[in-house]
Coordinates of C-alpha atoms and ligand atoms in Angstrom, one line a residue:
X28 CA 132.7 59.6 54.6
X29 CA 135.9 61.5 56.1
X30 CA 137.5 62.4 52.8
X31 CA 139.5 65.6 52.5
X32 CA 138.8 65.8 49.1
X33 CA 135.2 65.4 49.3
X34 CA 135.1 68.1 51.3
X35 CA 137.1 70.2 49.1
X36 CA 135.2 69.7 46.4
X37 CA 132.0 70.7 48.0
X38 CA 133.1 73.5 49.6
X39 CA 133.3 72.2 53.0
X40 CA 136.7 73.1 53.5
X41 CA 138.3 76.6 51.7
X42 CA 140.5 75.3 48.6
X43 CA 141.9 78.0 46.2
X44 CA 139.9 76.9 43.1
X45 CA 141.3 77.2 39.9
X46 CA 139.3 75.5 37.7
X47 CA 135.3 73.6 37.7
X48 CA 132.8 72.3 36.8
X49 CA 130.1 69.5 36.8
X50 CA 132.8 66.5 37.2
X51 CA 136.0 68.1 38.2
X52 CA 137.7 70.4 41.0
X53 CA 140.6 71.8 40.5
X54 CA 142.4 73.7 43.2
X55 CA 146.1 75.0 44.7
X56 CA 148.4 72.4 46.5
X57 CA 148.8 73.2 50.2
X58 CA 151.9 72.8 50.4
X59 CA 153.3 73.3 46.8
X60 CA 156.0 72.1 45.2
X61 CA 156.2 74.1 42.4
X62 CA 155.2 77.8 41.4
X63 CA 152.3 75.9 39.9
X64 CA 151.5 72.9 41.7
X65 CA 147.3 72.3 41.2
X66 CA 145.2 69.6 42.0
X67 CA 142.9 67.9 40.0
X68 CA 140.1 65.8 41.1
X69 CA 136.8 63.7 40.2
X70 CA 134.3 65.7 42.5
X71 CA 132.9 61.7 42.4
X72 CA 135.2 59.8 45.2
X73 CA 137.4 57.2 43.3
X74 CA 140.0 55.9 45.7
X75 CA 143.3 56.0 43.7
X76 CA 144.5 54.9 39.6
X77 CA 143.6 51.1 41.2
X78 CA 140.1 52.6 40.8
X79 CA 139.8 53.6 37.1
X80 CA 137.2 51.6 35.5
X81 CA 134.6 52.1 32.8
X82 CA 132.1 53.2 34.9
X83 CA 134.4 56.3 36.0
X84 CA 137.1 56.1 32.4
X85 CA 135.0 58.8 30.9
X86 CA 135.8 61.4 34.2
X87 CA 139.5 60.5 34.1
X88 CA 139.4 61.3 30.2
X89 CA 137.7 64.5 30.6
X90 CA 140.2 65.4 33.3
X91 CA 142.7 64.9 30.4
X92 CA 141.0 67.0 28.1
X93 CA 140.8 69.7 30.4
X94 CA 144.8 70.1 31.7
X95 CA 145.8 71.4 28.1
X96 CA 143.7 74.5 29.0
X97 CA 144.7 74.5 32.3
X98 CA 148.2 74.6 31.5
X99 CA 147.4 77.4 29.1
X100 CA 145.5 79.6 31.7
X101 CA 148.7 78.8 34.3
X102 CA 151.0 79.7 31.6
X103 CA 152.9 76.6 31.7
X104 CA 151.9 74.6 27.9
X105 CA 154.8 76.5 26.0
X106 CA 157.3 75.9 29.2
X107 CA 156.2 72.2 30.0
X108 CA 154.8 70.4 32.7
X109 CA 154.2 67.2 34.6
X110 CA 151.3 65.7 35.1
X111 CA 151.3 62.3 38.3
X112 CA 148.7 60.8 40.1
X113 CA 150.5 58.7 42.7
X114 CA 149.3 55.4 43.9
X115 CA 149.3 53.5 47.1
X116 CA 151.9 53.6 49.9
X117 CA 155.1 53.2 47.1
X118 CA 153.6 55.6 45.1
X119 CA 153.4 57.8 47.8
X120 CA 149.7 58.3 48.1
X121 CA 148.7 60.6 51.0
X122 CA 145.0 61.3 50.3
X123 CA 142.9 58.5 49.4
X124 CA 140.9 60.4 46.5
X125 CA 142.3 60.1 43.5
X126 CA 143.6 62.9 42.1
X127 CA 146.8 64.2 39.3
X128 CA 149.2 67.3 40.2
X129 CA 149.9 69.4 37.9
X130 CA 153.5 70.7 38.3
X131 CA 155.2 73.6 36.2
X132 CA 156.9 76.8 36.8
X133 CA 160.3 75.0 37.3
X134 CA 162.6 72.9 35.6
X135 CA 161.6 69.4 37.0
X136 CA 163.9 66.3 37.7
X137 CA 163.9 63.1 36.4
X138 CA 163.8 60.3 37.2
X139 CA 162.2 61.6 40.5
X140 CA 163.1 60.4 43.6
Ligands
LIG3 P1 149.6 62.7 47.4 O1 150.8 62.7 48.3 O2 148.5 61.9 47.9 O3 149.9 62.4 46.0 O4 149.1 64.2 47.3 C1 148.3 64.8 48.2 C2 148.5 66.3 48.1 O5 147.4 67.0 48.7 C3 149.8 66.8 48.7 O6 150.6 67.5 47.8 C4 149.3 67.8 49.8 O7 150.1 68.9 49.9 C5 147.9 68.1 49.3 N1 146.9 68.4 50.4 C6 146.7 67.7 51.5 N2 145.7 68.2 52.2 C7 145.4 69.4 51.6 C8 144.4 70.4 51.8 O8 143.7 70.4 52.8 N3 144.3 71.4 50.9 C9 145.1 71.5 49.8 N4 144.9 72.5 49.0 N5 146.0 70.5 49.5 C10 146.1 69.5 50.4
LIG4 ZN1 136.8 61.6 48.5

């Protein structure tokens, strides 16, 4: 399969890795948006949100369990953050592995655009 992400995840392609282990990746934004802008993925490939089901829920929950100390290590949980996955061509989906930015470092608008 010709997934970016994959790839990422398994080392095939240099990522700067900030966080993993046996279910997650997590790893620097290319082209950041933010002073922190991370990327957090299933190491499993799960297409998009349209994806989340109970055989994968408990992956998507331990991704959530492990931004809060994420956002501590980047030094963002006392300044806030924004956490997005987006979906599908509306949502502006580029790559089709799911995965949830982590955005901080700067005040961030809302709604966005
Ligand atoms: P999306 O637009 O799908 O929500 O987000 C995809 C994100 O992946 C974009 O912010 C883009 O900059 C990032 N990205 C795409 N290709 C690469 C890559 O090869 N390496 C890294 N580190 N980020 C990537
Ligand atoms: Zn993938």
């Amino acid at each position: 399969m010709d997934c970016i992400f994959c790839k990422i995840a398994k080392k095939e392609i240099p990522s700067g890795k900030v966080y993993e282990d046996d279910l997650i990746y997590a790893f620097n934004d290319i082209n950041p948006q933010a002073p922190v802008h991370v990327l957090i993925i299933p190491k499993m490939h799960i297409i998009s949100a349209n994806e989340i089901n109970d055989s994968n829920k408990d992956i998507i929950a331990h991704i959530f369990k492990v931004i809060p100390q994420l956002a501590k290590e980047l030094g963002v949980a006392e300044s806030g953050y924004r956490v997005v996955t987006n979906c599908g061509e509306d949502g502006g989906q580029s790559v089709s592995h799911l995965h949830f930015h982590l955005l901080g470092k700067r005040n961030l608008s809302w709604p966005p655009g």
